[in-house]
Structure formats: structure tokens, C-alpha cells
XYZ file of C-alpha atoms in Angstrom:
701
model
C 259.743 181.668 153.642
C 257.130 179.345 152.178
C 254.348 177.829 154.126
C 256.009 174.408 153.779
C 259.095 175.708 155.651
C 257.233 177.424 158.454
C 256.789 175.398 161.598
C 253.227 174.158 162.124
C 251.505 175.256 165.324
C 249.942 172.297 167.178
C 246.217 172.160 166.997
C 244.121 172.643 170.165
C 243.235 168.924 170.202
C 246.921 167.917 169.957
C 247.707 170.253 172.815
C 245.132 168.598 174.950
C 246.582 165.185 174.085
C 250.052 166.368 175.078
C 248.711 167.766 178.328
C 246.920 164.538 179.110
C 250.052 162.528 178.464
C 252.080 164.966 180.602
C 249.629 164.501 183.463
C 249.903 160.711 183.032
C 253.655 160.946 183.162
C 253.613 162.998 186.387
C 251.255 160.513 188.082
C 254.050 157.887 187.764
C 256.150 159.922 190.176
C 253.605 159.763 192.947
C 252.822 156.726 195.168
C 250.385 154.536 193.319
C 246.696 154.878 194.362
C 244.215 153.127 192.020
C 241.547 155.816 192.764
C 243.865 158.833 192.257
C 246.072 157.608 189.428
C 243.654 158.926 186.717
C 242.580 162.110 188.508
C 244.688 164.688 186.561
C 244.662 162.588 183.401
C 240.775 162.615 183.503
C 240.664 166.352 183.937
C 242.991 166.941 180.940
C 241.152 164.422 178.867
C 237.631 165.888 179.412
C 237.733 168.379 176.524
C 238.804 165.584 174.098
C 236.642 162.788 175.531
C 233.845 163.899 177.889
C 233.103 161.228 180.562
C 231.545 160.663 183.925
C 233.768 157.670 184.718
C 237.280 156.670 183.541
C 238.566 153.125 184.093
C 241.938 151.563 183.277
C 241.700 147.727 183.194
C 244.639 145.346 182.860
C 244.741 141.818 181.415
C 246.594 139.067 183.249
C 249.658 137.649 181.516
C 247.575 134.847 180.071
C 244.675 137.178 179.102
C 242.282 134.937 180.986
C 241.369 137.450 183.735
C 241.536 141.217 184.298
C 241.494 143.683 187.171
C 240.958 147.374 187.435
C 244.277 149.158 187.539
C 242.800 152.590 188.182
C 239.366 154.184 188.257
C 238.230 157.883 188.349
C 234.623 158.039 189.297
C 233.827 161.700 190.062
C 230.588 161.923 191.980
C 229.487 158.344 191.145
C 229.656 155.390 193.429
C 232.481 152.919 193.203
C 231.743 150.109 190.730
C 234.704 147.681 190.980
C 235.271 147.275 194.745
C 237.482 144.269 195.333
C 238.644 144.012 191.707
C 241.453 146.550 191.882
C 245.065 145.691 191.150
C 246.664 146.416 194.472
C 249.834 145.508 196.193
C 248.444 142.198 197.204
C 246.511 139.780 195.041
C 242.915 140.932 194.407
C 240.291 139.031 196.265
C 238.249 138.798 193.086
C 239.028 139.028 189.428
C 236.951 139.463 186.321
C 236.969 136.626 183.831
C 237.659 138.043 180.428
C 235.254 135.586 178.768
C 232.370 136.680 180.999
C 232.812 140.468 180.984
C 234.660 141.662 177.925
C 233.416 141.643 174.300
C 235.830 139.562 172.095
C 236.591 142.698 169.977
C 237.993 144.502 173.006
C 240.117 141.552 174.128
C 241.560 141.453 170.541
C 242.589 145.093 170.720
C 239.801 146.811 168.726
C 238.168 150.068 169.818
C 234.576 149.439 170.731
C 231.974 152.170 170.948
C 228.601 151.576 172.652
C 225.878 154.154 172.021
C 223.460 152.693 174.590
C 224.682 150.105 177.060
C 221.190 149.224 178.077
C 220.120 148.420 174.495
C 223.280 147.004 172.841
C 222.744 143.210 172.406
C 226.533 142.600 172.772
C 226.244 143.465 176.508
C 223.046 141.685 177.443
C 224.455 140.650 180.865
C 225.040 144.288 181.818
C 221.380 145.134 181.175
C 220.002 142.990 183.921
C 218.270 144.978 186.750
C 220.816 143.733 189.291
C 223.800 144.804 187.115
C 225.796 147.660 188.772
C 226.022 149.679 185.556
C 222.179 149.794 185.459
C 222.066 150.985 189.069
C 224.575 153.749 188.305
C 222.736 154.746 185.164
C 225.625 154.427 182.753
C 224.461 154.537 179.124
C 227.249 155.058 176.637
C 230.926 153.737 176.638
C 234.010 153.642 174.535
C 236.735 151.042 175.047
C 240.303 151.877 173.843
C 243.020 149.262 174.081
C 246.675 149.878 174.749
C 249.388 147.483 173.649
C 252.632 145.650 174.847
C 254.664 143.458 172.574
C 252.046 143.774 169.811
C 249.194 142.513 172.053
C 246.522 144.320 174.032
C 247.833 144.662 177.529
C 244.709 146.453 178.806
C 242.164 149.107 177.903
C 240.870 152.528 178.820
C 237.122 152.777 179.122
C 235.261 156.106 179.289
C 231.613 156.023 180.401
C 228.776 158.578 180.280
C 225.397 158.896 181.849
C 224.016 160.048 178.500
C 223.371 157.692 175.575
C 225.075 158.441 172.221
C 227.849 160.444 173.893
C 230.635 159.129 171.723
C 231.190 159.529 167.936
C 233.636 158.337 165.290
C 235.633 161.516 165.940
C 236.102 160.459 169.513
C 237.381 157.098 168.253
C 239.953 158.867 166.078
C 241.009 161.198 168.899
C 241.448 158.229 171.307
C 243.296 156.179 168.748
C 245.741 159.090 168.384
C 245.979 159.630 172.130
C 246.738 155.949 172.853
C 249.619 156.052 170.227
C 251.450 158.267 172.702
C 249.806 157.406 176.079
C 249.810 153.667 175.566
C 253.539 153.209 176.383
C 253.126 155.276 179.577
C 250.150 153.143 180.620
C 252.065 149.946 179.864
C 255.086 151.174 181.872
C 252.812 152.131 184.735
C 251.164 148.663 184.814
C 254.474 146.839 184.509
C 255.924 148.899 187.265
C 252.944 148.259 189.501
C 253.039 144.594 188.654
C 256.699 144.356 189.733
C 256.018 146.320 192.917
C 253.142 144.042 193.599
C 255.227 140.964 192.979
C 257.930 142.158 195.411
C 255.269 143.049 197.972
C 253.664 139.648 197.780
C 257.031 137.952 198.313
C 257.636 140.276 201.351
C 254.333 139.112 202.713
C 255.380 135.540 202.199
C 258.646 136.177 204.097
C 256.600 137.530 206.983
C 254.727 134.283 207.180
C 257.857 132.713 208.583
C 256.887 134.261 211.995
C 253.702 132.281 212.025
C 255.452 129.118 210.935
C 258.260 129.678 213.363
C 255.942 129.852 216.347
C 255.611 126.028 216.585
C 256.777 122.788 215.076
C 253.208 121.534 214.704
C 252.110 122.724 211.228
C 248.498 121.619 211.821
C 248.365 123.854 214.848
C 249.152 127.060 212.917
C 247.784 126.126 209.498
C 244.521 128.068 209.984
C 246.481 131.197 210.922
C 248.833 130.649 208.004
C 245.887 130.358 205.615
C 244.540 133.684 206.813
C 247.873 135.318 205.932
C 248.071 133.579 202.528
C 244.575 134.560 201.481
C 245.326 138.289 200.709
C 248.498 137.262 198.908
C 247.226 134.253 196.948
C 243.386 134.010 196.707
C 241.851 130.580 197.141
C 238.703 128.696 198.141
C 240.723 125.628 199.141
C 244.195 125.229 200.508
C 245.852 122.144 201.856
C 248.865 119.882 202.157
C 249.160 116.198 201.307
C 252.269 114.080 202.239
C 253.791 110.985 200.599
C 254.557 107.890 202.587
C 257.927 106.138 202.788
C 257.126 103.880 199.823
C 256.671 107.019 197.640
C 253.533 105.409 196.190
C 250.747 106.605 198.435
C 249.559 110.072 199.595
C 247.514 111.113 202.593
C 245.875 114.255 203.650
C 247.938 116.252 206.196
C 245.746 119.327 206.601
C 243.091 121.169 204.582
C 240.844 124.209 204.738
C 237.857 124.938 202.543
C 236.350 128.381 202.914
C 233.695 127.850 200.291
C 230.817 125.419 200.308
C 230.767 122.126 202.112
C 233.249 119.773 200.515
C 233.544 116.010 200.693
C 235.958 114.802 203.374
C 239.639 114.797 202.234
C 241.105 111.547 201.067
C 242.908 110.033 204.055
C 245.034 107.766 201.937
C 245.225 107.164 198.183
C 247.753 105.918 195.621
C 249.576 108.581 193.708
C 247.989 107.225 190.580
C 244.560 108.440 191.877
C 245.574 111.976 190.648
C 246.498 112.755 187.055
C 249.085 115.152 188.255
C 250.526 112.792 191.000
C 253.518 111.431 189.018
C 254.378 114.822 187.626
C 254.383 116.522 191.020
C 256.557 113.707 192.387
C 259.250 114.662 189.867
C 259.227 118.220 191.293
C 257.019 119.827 188.662
C 254.349 122.304 189.543
C 250.944 121.556 188.207
C 248.502 124.336 187.138
C 245.041 123.492 185.814
C 243.313 126.616 184.506
C 240.032 124.696 184.187
C 239.897 121.388 186.138
C 236.808 120.143 184.304
C 238.870 120.133 181.076
C 242.356 119.323 182.220
C 241.696 116.659 185.016
C 240.495 113.085 184.421
C 237.058 112.568 186.075
C 237.663 108.774 185.897
C 240.457 109.011 188.487
C 239.176 109.089 192.123
C 241.422 111.966 193.201
C 240.629 114.163 190.201
C 236.989 113.232 190.550
C 236.973 114.610 194.101
C 238.494 117.940 192.897
C 235.873 118.255 190.138
C 232.975 117.130 192.266
C 233.690 119.850 194.838
C 233.418 122.486 192.121
C 236.966 123.523 191.856
C 237.850 124.915 188.389
C 241.321 126.374 188.829
C 243.802 124.093 190.660
C 247.424 124.720 191.599
C 249.663 122.066 193.103
C 253.298 122.860 194.194
C 255.710 120.081 195.276
C 257.182 120.123 198.758
C 260.771 119.132 198.487
C 262.135 117.579 201.691
C 265.876 117.050 201.399
C 266.490 114.966 198.265
C 262.915 113.954 197.572
C 259.432 115.228 197.159
C 257.647 114.551 200.453
C 254.219 115.982 199.512
C 252.580 119.019 197.953
C 250.878 122.271 198.778
C 247.622 122.828 196.727
C 245.219 125.632 196.112
C 241.795 125.526 194.565
C 239.373 128.131 193.245
C 235.838 127.602 192.093
C 236.371 129.865 189.096
C 238.398 128.872 185.999
C 241.568 130.690 184.807
C 242.222 132.026 188.278
C 245.930 131.336 188.794
C 248.666 132.627 186.497
C 252.492 132.362 186.476
C 252.895 135.118 189.119
C 250.655 133.016 191.430
C 252.798 130.023 190.755
C 255.861 132.021 191.828
C 254.197 133.123 195.106
C 252.926 129.647 195.815
C 256.456 128.170 195.250
C 257.877 130.619 197.815
C 255.197 129.598 200.381
C 255.880 125.923 199.651
C 259.630 126.407 200.384
C 258.805 127.765 203.899
C 256.347 124.967 204.526
C 258.763 122.331 203.333
C 261.378 123.667 205.736
C 258.879 123.494 208.641
C 257.843 119.969 207.627
C 261.508 118.950 207.694
C 261.884 120.405 211.172
C 258.657 118.681 212.067
C 259.888 115.370 210.923
C 263.180 115.839 212.731
C 261.285 116.783 215.863
C 259.075 113.688 215.406
C 262.176 111.510 215.028
C 263.602 113.082 218.215
C 260.284 112.513 219.947
C 260.271 108.831 218.936
C 263.843 108.464 220.061
C 262.928 110.117 223.351
C 259.873 107.834 223.701
C 262.036 104.796 222.897
C 264.573 105.852 225.538
C 261.776 106.610 227.953
C 260.299 103.141 227.312
C 263.751 101.642 227.747
C 264.098 103.533 230.989
C 260.642 102.362 232.111
C 261.578 98.775 231.236
C 264.792 99.103 233.187
C 262.907 100.504 236.133
C 260.292 97.762 235.741
C 263.014 95.141 235.756
C 264.454 96.779 238.829
C 261.058 96.840 240.484
C 260.458 93.163 239.590
C 263.888 92.317 241.006
C 262.955 94.320 244.094
C 259.591 92.501 244.261
C 261.422 89.231 243.831
C 263.740 90.185 246.737
C 260.609 91.106 248.670
C 259.268 87.625 247.989
C 262.364 85.668 248.761
C 264.514 87.623 251.231
C 264.200 86.987 254.958
C 264.652 90.648 255.704
C 261.859 91.635 253.306
C 259.233 89.357 254.715
C 256.720 91.705 256.284
C 255.800 91.410 259.879
C 257.111 92.131 263.383
C 255.012 89.756 265.482
C 257.169 87.786 267.877
C 255.806 84.455 266.732
C 256.703 85.306 263.086
C 260.194 86.576 263.882
C 260.858 83.414 265.934
C 259.883 81.222 262.983
C 261.963 83.226 260.542
C 264.920 83.065 262.880
C 264.832 79.275 262.803
C 264.412 79.271 259.025
C 267.403 81.559 258.657
C 269.541 79.168 260.676
C 268.664 76.138 258.623
C 268.917 77.984 255.238
C 272.670 77.590 254.708
C 272.530 73.839 255.178
C 271.280 71.226 252.807
C 268.800 69.841 255.373
C 265.271 68.878 254.471
C 262.790 71.299 256.015
C 259.124 70.886 256.866
C 257.154 74.139 257.012
C 253.817 73.962 258.769
C 251.032 76.443 259.114
C 247.427 77.181 258.042
C 246.641 77.904 254.433
C 247.490 81.451 253.306
C 250.081 82.106 255.963
C 252.996 82.411 253.525
C 254.656 79.038 253.783
C 255.908 79.195 250.124
C 257.357 82.653 250.821
C 259.393 81.230 253.658
C 260.568 78.397 251.404
C 261.724 80.944 248.810
C 263.619 82.814 251.483
C 265.423 79.561 252.640
C 266.368 78.828 249.022
C 267.620 82.390 248.494
C 269.802 82.212 251.622
C 271.259 78.786 250.776
C 274.310 77.684 248.744
C 271.829 76.547 246.053
C 270.518 80.080 245.450
C 271.908 80.167 241.899
C 270.054 77.045 241.049
C 266.314 76.688 240.208
C 263.482 76.910 242.691
C 260.787 74.459 241.533
C 257.433 74.262 243.239
C 254.484 71.872 242.914
C 251.206 71.565 244.831
C 250.761 67.895 245.722
C 246.992 68.496 246.383
C 246.353 69.867 242.896
C 247.012 66.675 240.922
C 245.560 63.108 240.971
C 247.894 60.294 242.010
C 248.863 58.974 238.587
C 249.673 62.487 237.252
C 251.467 63.605 240.353
C 253.906 60.722 240.140
C 254.712 61.611 236.588
C 255.053 65.352 237.485
C 257.561 64.508 240.270
C 259.649 61.767 238.682
C 259.001 62.186 234.954
C 258.041 59.436 232.546
C 259.319 57.572 229.525
C 257.635 57.498 226.172
C 254.765 54.883 226.219
C 254.728 54.608 230.016
C 251.005 55.178 229.974
C 248.240 56.191 227.584
C 248.956 59.587 226.202
C 252.697 59.480 226.992
C 253.803 60.095 223.437
C 257.229 61.338 224.412
C 259.669 61.205 227.327
C 259.350 63.979 229.871
C 261.490 65.261 232.692
C 259.973 65.424 236.141
C 260.309 68.110 238.796
C 263.227 66.317 240.525
C 265.214 66.627 237.288
C 264.117 70.189 236.574
C 265.162 71.209 240.119
C 268.656 69.716 239.824
C 271.195 71.892 241.562
C 268.438 73.829 243.287
C 265.459 73.396 245.572
C 262.336 71.415 245.122
C 259.323 72.744 247.130
C 256.495 70.216 247.728
C 253.449 72.163 249.004
C 250.606 70.322 250.752
C 252.648 67.179 251.071
C 250.115 65.788 253.574
C 247.926 65.026 250.570
C 250.350 62.609 248.951
C 248.942 59.174 248.096
C 250.604 56.199 249.890
C 252.288 54.949 246.644
C 253.841 58.285 246.020
C 254.864 58.561 249.629
C 256.882 55.367 249.291
C 258.609 56.468 246.201
C 259.403 59.898 247.755
C 260.869 58.119 250.839
C 263.231 56.239 248.544
C 264.417 59.392 246.938
C 265.146 61.016 250.278
C 266.964 57.838 251.514
C 268.913 56.935 248.422
C 269.067 60.312 246.593
C 268.030 58.605 243.395
C 264.922 57.702 241.455
C 263.583 56.336 238.177
C 261.054 57.824 235.763
C 257.616 56.288 235.424
C 257.967 53.412 232.900
C 261.698 53.622 233.005
C 264.583 51.538 234.287
C 267.426 54.018 234.347
C 268.423 55.355 237.791
C 268.749 59.112 238.007
C 270.455 61.144 240.731
C 268.276 63.516 242.762
C 270.585 66.496 243.261
C 267.954 68.611 245.063
C 267.265 70.047 248.449
C 263.719 69.228 249.482
C 261.499 71.633 251.315
C 257.942 70.463 252.173
C 254.957 72.269 253.532
C 251.558 71.333 254.880
C 248.537 72.773 256.705
C 247.749 69.347 258.183
C 248.844 68.033 261.558
C 251.145 65.231 260.247
C 251.666 63.803 263.719
C 247.936 63.198 263.909
C 247.924 61.838 260.387
C 250.685 59.391 261.282
C 248.761 58.243 264.351
C 245.776 57.534 262.126
C 247.943 55.729 259.640
C 247.194 58.256 256.911
C 250.825 59.356 256.539
C 253.994 57.202 256.658
C 255.852 57.623 259.908
C 259.259 57.034 258.353
C 258.570 59.702 255.636
C 257.406 62.096 258.331
C 260.675 61.846 260.221
C 262.649 62.212 256.998
C 260.787 65.381 256.178
C 260.786 66.979 259.577
C 264.474 66.977 260.239
C 263.972 70.655 260.842
C 260.501 72.177 261.204
C 259.401 75.759 260.834
C 255.922 76.772 261.975
C 254.421 79.900 260.326
C 251.882 81.403 262.712
C 248.388 82.330 261.525
C 247.506 86.025 261.056
C 245.284 86.030 264.098
C 248.411 85.408 266.204
C 250.157 88.269 264.488
C 247.896 91.044 265.732
C 250.411 93.840 265.192
C 251.036 92.726 261.611
C 247.486 93.145 260.225
C 247.701 96.858 259.613
C 251.308 96.674 258.370
C 250.353 94.037 255.780
C 247.231 95.993 254.846
C 249.309 99.120 254.093
C 251.768 96.995 252.097
C 248.974 95.475 249.963
C 247.410 98.975 249.419
C 250.772 100.225 248.016
C 251.650 97.142 245.806
C 248.126 96.397 244.586
C 247.255 100.073 244.217
C 250.317 100.662 242.044
C 249.336 97.661 239.908
C 245.791 98.914 239.474
C 246.859 102.588 238.950
C 245.103 103.724 242.159
C 246.592 106.031 244.776
C 244.475 105.463 247.955
C 245.141 107.858 250.863
C 244.953 105.138 253.432
C 242.522 103.362 255.856
C 239.627 105.045 257.523
C 239.215 104.457 261.199
C 236.288 102.067 260.764
C 238.339 100.043 258.243
C 241.253 99.797 260.686
C 238.942 98.635 263.422
C 237.305 96.076 261.074
C 240.712 94.692 260.099
C 241.833 94.394 263.616
C 238.622 92.732 264.772
C 238.484 90.186 262.082
C 239.845 86.679 262.932
C 241.292 86.043 259.396
C 240.586 82.387 258.880
C 242.052 82.746 255.361
C 245.155 84.448 256.783
C 247.275 86.703 254.600
C 245.657 85.507 251.373
C 242.291 86.587 252.745
C 243.734 89.962 253.805
C 245.198 90.592 250.330
C 241.874 89.739 248.741
C 240.035 92.135 251.097
C 242.412 95.010 250.263
C 242.171 94.312 246.564
C 238.358 94.333 246.728
C 238.433 97.598 248.634
C 240.756 99.138 246.052
C 238.318 98.223 243.288
C 235.442 99.860 245.116
C 237.444 102.858 246.288
C 236.358 106.272 245.101
C 239.673 107.963 245.719
C 239.124 108.532 249.431
C 240.443 106.456 252.345
C 239.179 102.862 252.335
C 236.104 102.313 254.470
C 235.028 99.212 256.368
C 232.139 98.262 254.055
C 234.499 98.263 251.066
C 236.564 95.412 252.707
C 233.611 92.995 252.440
C 234.386 91.506 255.859
C 231.598 89.968 257.913
C 230.499 91.937 260.958
C 231.946 90.904 264.310
C 230.253 87.678 265.361
C 229.200 86.995 261.786
C 229.405 83.150 261.924
C 227.211 82.326 264.944
C 223.710 80.885 265.177
C 221.149 83.089 263.490
C 223.727 84.667 261.173
C 226.241 85.853 263.779
C 229.338 84.468 265.487
C 229.036 84.082 269.253
C 231.266 86.479 271.188
C 232.825 83.558 272.907
C 234.271 82.496 269.558
C 236.362 85.714 269.394
C 239.849 86.082 270.812
C 240.006 87.906 274.128
C 241.971 90.848 272.669
C 239.302 91.278 269.870
C 236.572 91.423 272.553
C 238.554 94.066 274.472
C 239.244 96.139 271.268
C 235.534 95.974 270.412
C 234.518 96.975 273.967
C 236.836 100.044 273.898
C 235.493 101.128 270.442
C 231.865 100.727 271.704
C 232.586 102.768 274.783
C 234.160 105.558 272.763
C 231.193 105.594 270.378
C 228.729 105.770 273.281
C 230.761 108.540 274.895
C 230.951 110.338 271.584
C 234.787 110.452 271.709
C 234.892 111.670 275.388
C 237.761 109.439 276.790
C 236.985 110.264 280.471
C 233.392 109.138 279.997
C 234.532 106.094 277.962
C 236.881 105.047 280.836
C 233.932 105.420 283.291
C 231.794 103.199 281.049
C 234.509 100.512 280.900
C 235.196 100.735 284.601
C 238.912 101.553 284.128
C 241.085 104.559 284.815
C 241.978 107.161 282.119
C 245.581 105.835 282.230
C 244.388 102.289 281.638
C 242.210 103.420 278.754
C 245.126 105.237 277.145
C 247.208 102.055 277.468
C 244.590 100.105 275.557
C 244.237 102.803 272.965
C 247.965 102.665 272.217
C 247.984 98.840 272.241
C 245.220 98.704 269.621
C 246.513 101.706 267.682
C 243.209 103.492 268.198
C 243.022 107.317 267.987
């Protein structure tokens, strides 16, 4: 058989190549480890290509960045920490333009005899460069291909200069013809595994998002989980308002340098990508300085903060885009299509939470509205209750015999249409009694109209009572109804009637006699369908005797009289009224006061109340203002000390009612006896039983 027909025995070099490829194939069966993947391959490759370090680097799909797929370092230190292609996105990538010579990126084998002297790799020759620290001198870069394009490269490094020759280039070229497909399969397989892993990590984020409906509350935790899966310097969300024309910042985290404050509100047109994102299109800027418009305020902010790569993914809420999730990186060409895919998955989860968030917000607003409606209903009920308190006989506070006697008389006259005269000092509650009479009368469904006769001058009071026609006097530019007309079908309450001028008294007498009247400046007779209740603090009998008040009008008014006693004659009612004012005024002021201290109770009981209930209400209101949350104390009431109106700044004791003097004497004796009741009784010259009777009478403890 001729030599041409005899099988050729493979050369030793070819055998080494086959062994290396076999080792590479076996490594695909094991679980991927970037620092062990090349272990056996490196050992088999040593006779063909001696090296101290072997690195397999992989280009991104757009050839803008690269990461280290695998590295066998032997005894040397690790060089590419943080730049490995792992299951999750690398925390740092190499930019091809910065680290790789163009010939390598274009798929050409590049041999370096001395890395520290080759002008093509000047940046690697700096003292701080890792390759200098490791002492690497010579290298050879060998690309492998996918779809006719360099998908990555294998780089062998040596601590000795001039390690590699043209023969090594030929050997590696031959090796990569066979090993290249294996390397490409390995990188594609790992890329798919990595893609699936990243999506699994995104799915796990739902636990963080599901822990609350408040996205702002969990966004920091969410960002921590996103970072290993999708690297960023900036992450945030903006939302679009109901008009679909303006955006506002929802939440943002910048883990890099200090950034300018986020835009709180801006038109969509402030961003070059705004309209595009609103149509549901993802925006990816590989280099913001080139692809964004620095003239637009939104783009200008992105560029000014140093962001080069920028990724914006729309957040679809129902049938519209309600905002966007955005990522920024201060390095260009950072995000690629695989990152867009991951970001879209994250955006879907966030959009779902935002929809739940908005639904919860709507439910909250509905609940608040219902709560407000409930509060309004309760407020109306309270007001109605307060009105009942003001006008109902049973709700008038007090149990003093003199008051109950007066109210009993008023209750008897209420169902009639009789004119009533209510007398009593100022501040005793005469108008309250008038309200109660009206509310208990057949006219209760009609209006209750009140006027203070002492508050207006004569010419104005006549117009207020009877009305006037247009031109009746200067300034009467239109006709106006008077109080008698406004009170038709109801009750007219004339307070301080003793201050009526004689002319008005005469006209009022005619109304009471004839049940009719005319407006000022008018001639038409009008019917007075009202019940009249009058009140005064004056002694009208004395006024009549002095010719200051018409006698005939007095008798017309006082068909039935009700006298409201002053507070000093309602000794038992002072504390009851004080407690009532603390509750009502305290609720209005938002204060919850525990009650009255002993000294305050004593001060209230000892005071003569010249201003009656009005003065008591004012004293309690003043005390509530000064209250510090504890029981009201005597100084907070602002009442003068006992005897505070006499000569030399004090009231003579003789001016005090007898019961006040007795109460003060009991209190003084108890103070002197330091609470010892037997000793206090001895000081007062009474028995213990008599002392206890007085303590009970004056509600003293």
C-alpha cells in the first residue's frame, strides 16, 4: 500500500489540541464555576501554549462591554474580581473601548511581546495598573467567533517577556477552529442560565413588594434586591398625572455622588423620551451625552448628574401608561437588551403594586369621605342636641328651687299665645328661657327672631322692628322687611325692652293692641302674626313710677311674668354649670380637663357672680385656656379673692352672703386644723355632727 493510502498518525501537537478540546467539552458537564472552568483546559494547553494565567472574556451582545467568563490563575492573585460573568449581573463591566485594542475586538489575533513596553497598551503600564503589580509581561489574544463575529477571546499571559511566537499564533489559530464552537456554546448556555436566574430573582422580589401597599416604604429594600440583578447608580419611578401631560417624581435612590433634587413636577416634553415612553416604548440611551437633548430641562438634569447609560421602562396601569421605572449608570454602554428584558419584568411587578396602591388610595379616600360624612352627621346630631339643650325646658341646667319655680311658670304659659315678660339680671339666661317657651308652643315650627333693643339707636331700632320703604330716610335705597315680618308665624323676642325710646314704645303698644303695623315711610297696614316675648334686667315698675316707661305698655307686656333668679341665689347650680361648661367648651377647644381642684371649687362657691352665668362661662373658658392638662385650679379662674371689692382693694365681709361667710369659715378652720375635722369643729365652736352637716351642704371633702 502506498504512503498516500496509509492513514496518517496525528502529530503530537494535534493530539494536544484534541486533548484540550476534550477537557473543554467535559467541563461543560460540570456546574459552572468561572474560576474552575479552565482548570483542565489550561493543563492540557500548557505544552502548546505555556502560560501563567488563562482568561476567557466574553463580549456583550452589542460589543460595547465585556466580562470575564472564566479565569485560571494558578499561583497568581485574582485580577478581575467583580468583573466575572456570573448568575447575576456583574457589579462592574469592562468597557471595550477602554480596555481592548481594536484589533482584538475585530477578531484578529494580537501578540504582545512586552506589555510594559508596547505603546498600544499604555494604560496598562501605569504603576497602579493591576497587570504591573502582578508582573505580567507577554500576552496573546485569540478570538473565537459566533455568527461570523468575534464573540469573545482567550488570552494567555506570561510573567516572562517574549514568551509567544508566530508558531504559537498558528497553533492557537488551529486550536480555536475546533475549540471556538465549544467556547461559544458554553457562553451561550451560561448566558441563558444567567437570564433565567435573573428572572427568578425578579420573581422573588414580589415578596418584598407584597409586604405593603406603600411602594415608597419598601423601595429602598427593593433597590437592594435589584442591584445584584440589574446594576445601577440611580433607580427611580416617576408617575403621570390625570391629564397625561405632566410627570412628577414618586421615589428615587442615587447610590453614587450627590445628585440634584429630583424634579417634583415637569411637563412630559421636558424629556426627549417622554412622548415615546408614554406610547409604551422602552427607551435605552447607551450614552446620554450623545442621545439626550441638553436643551431640555429633564434631559439636562440627567446629563448634569453624570449619567451616561440611561434606561426607562414604561409602567402600564390598566389601559394606559401611568409612569415609568428608570435606571441610570455613570458609565456609557452599560445596559443591553438582556437588561431591558429584566427591567421590563421588574416594571410589571411595580405596575401591579402601583395599581393596588391606587386602588387602596381610592378606597382610603372613599373611607375618609364616608368618615367625614359620618362626622358631619354626628356633628349635625350634636348641633341638634345642643339646640335642644338651648331651647328645651328639660335641658336647662340647674336644680335650684328658685330656678325650677321660674321654669314651671314658663312651661305653663308656653302652650298659649300670651305675651310674656321675662325679668332678671344680665347673664342669667333670659333668652334661653324665651327659646324654651317658643319650642314648647304651637308656634315651634315658625321662626324665633331676637333683637336687642339696647344695641341700636332709636331711628335704626324702629326700622329694624317694623321695616321701611324705599326712600323712607337717607340711605334707604330699597324696601326692607322688619323683624315683625320676619317672625311671622313664630315668636319675636325683644331683649332689654326697658331701653326702648318713648316713640318706639308707642308704636309697639299699637302693635300689641291692634296686631298690625306699618313700615317706616309706608302707608300699607301689615298684620303682626307673632307671639311677643320681652325681657329686661330693669325694674319696669320703678321705671313706670319715674315716667321712664309707659304704664299701658308695661301692663300689655307683663300679662305673664317669669323671673329668672341670679346665680348667687342658685348656690347648688354653680358647680353643676361649671362642670357643664368644662365639657362643652373643652370639647370645642379640644381639651379634656379632669375636673376642678378643691381650691377651684371653693373659689367658685365663694364668688358672688355679679355677671351671673355669662361670667361663670367666661371664667371656665379662661381656665381651660390656661389649663396644663391637670384639674383646674383657683388662680386659673381669674376670680377676685373673697372680699375683693371693698375699700383698700377688698370687699368688706359684710357685703358677702351669709352662706358664703359660713363656707369660708369652714374652709379656714379646716386649713388651720390641717384637715383634722375634730379640731376644725372645736375652732368653729360646733359639734362634729354639725360640721359634717355643713361639709355636705357645701360639697366640701
